[in-house]
Tab-separated table of C-alpha atoms in Angstrom:
chain	number	residue	atom	x	y	z
A	1	MET	CA	98.225	61.443	116.719
A	2	ASN	CA	101.752	61.108	117.588
A	3	SER	CA	103.700	58.335	115.926
A	4	PHE	CA	107.041	57.212	114.621
A	5	THR	CA	107.622	56.005	110.851
A	6	LYS	CA	109.912	53.932	109.295
A	7	PHE	CA	110.668	52.455	105.868
A	8	VAL	CA	110.737	48.567	106.109
A	9	GLU	CA	111.387	48.204	102.234
A	10	ASN	CA	111.825	50.514	99.136
A	11	ASN	CA	107.779	50.691	99.044
A	12	VAL	CA	106.533	49.967	102.420
A	13	ILE	CA	106.206	51.951	105.395
A	14	ALA	CA	105.880	51.373	109.161
A	15	VAL	CA	103.955	53.654	111.529
A	16	ASP	CA	104.086	53.063	114.832
A	17	SER	CA	101.472	54.659	117.239
A	18	GLU	CA	100.808	54.421	121.127
A	19	ASN	CA	98.381	51.458	120.362
A	20	GLU	CA	99.543	49.628	117.182
A	21	THR	CA	101.651	49.144	114.488
A	22	ILE	CA	100.434	49.447	110.557
A	23	GLN	CA	102.200	49.045	107.559
A	24	LEU	CA	101.362	50.816	104.353
A	25	THR	CA	102.794	49.890	100.776
A	26	ALA	CA	102.779	52.536	97.809
A	27	LEU	CA	105.417	53.675	95.314
A	28	PRO	CA	106.297	56.133	94.943
A	29	ILE	CA	106.123	57.364	98.543
A	30	PHE	CA	106.046	61.382	99.205
A	31	ILE	CA	107.225	62.731	102.387
A	32	ASN	CA	105.542	65.758	103.267
A	33	THR	CA	106.484	67.598	106.659
A	34	GLY	CA	105.146	71.101	106.158
A	35	ALA	CA	105.377	74.359	104.466
A	36	ILE	CA	108.978	74.269	104.377
A	37	THR	CA	110.618	70.981	102.793
A	38	SER	CA	112.361	69.212	105.822
A	39	ILE	CA	113.366	65.674	105.617
A	40	PRO	CA	112.364	63.679	108.748
A	41	PRO	CA	115.042	61.158	109.815
A	42	ILE	CA	113.441	58.214	108.804
A	43	ASP	CA	115.302	54.791	107.907
A	44	GLY	CA	115.345	54.466	103.932
A	45	VAL	CA	114.429	58.118	103.046
A	46	GLN	CA	117.166	58.146	100.580
A	47	LEU	CA	115.911	55.442	98.779
A	48	GLN	CA	114.623	55.738	95.323
A	49	GLY	CA	110.677	56.445	94.880
A	50	VAL	CA	110.852	58.797	97.836
A	51	TYR	CA	110.122	62.362	96.940
A	52	THR	CA	109.206	65.846	98.631
A	53	SER	CA	106.624	68.279	97.686
A	54	LYS	CA	109.366	69.668	95.564
A	55	THR	CA	110.844	67.169	93.914
A	56	LEU	CA	107.459	64.732	92.851
A	57	PHE	CA	106.287	67.758	90.120
A	58	ASN	CA	109.647	66.514	88.141
A	59	GLN	CA	107.950	63.278	87.557
A	60	GLN	CA	106.915	62.789	83.828
A	61	LYS	CA	104.231	60.269	84.712
A	62	LEU	CA	101.509	59.991	87.456
A	63	PRO	CA	102.377	57.075	90.005
A	64	LYS	CA	99.878	54.280	90.304
A	65	SER	CA	100.206	54.550	93.774
A	66	LEU	CA	101.075	57.084	96.469
A	67	ALA	CA	101.540	57.606	100.265
A	68	ILE	CA	101.649	60.933	101.343
A	69	ILE	CA	103.316	61.306	104.739
A	70	GLY	CA	102.567	64.731	106.777
A	71	GLY	CA	99.493	66.319	107.585
A	72	GLY	CA	99.854	70.196	107.100
A	73	TYR	CA	98.272	72.326	104.453
A	74	ILE	CA	100.619	71.121	101.449
A	75	GLY	CA	100.088	67.447	102.183
A	76	LEU	CA	96.062	67.746	102.219
A	77	GLU	CA	96.684	69.745	98.908
A	78	TYR	CA	98.309	67.097	97.126
A	79	THR	CA	96.025	64.352	98.712
A	80	SER	CA	93.328	66.539	97.020
A	81	MET	CA	95.245	66.728	93.604
A	82	TYR	CA	96.186	63.089	93.540
A	83	HIS	CA	92.499	61.861	94.661
A	84	ARG	CA	91.363	63.867	91.750
A	85	PHE	CA	93.942	62.310	89.672
A	86	GLY	CA	92.378	58.904	90.824
A	87	ILE	CA	95.589	57.855	92.264
A	88	ILE	CA	94.684	58.189	96.149
């Protein structure tokens, strides 16, 4: 699926696809773009509560909710791991 994602607020992203726009709410929001950490040009990516696969492990507590952006193998691994933690 090809889509465009942007931050609407600190903890809200809008995902625009060919057919619809959906909004997702979570804090923190985790950006995962592949094996090499790459920060995509998403409006609001510099806001507090946005992490990469390298910075997410620096947190002292598990988040109450989490959105993972990116469907590569690392994103899938993080999704599986946080699902086991009861978050996703």
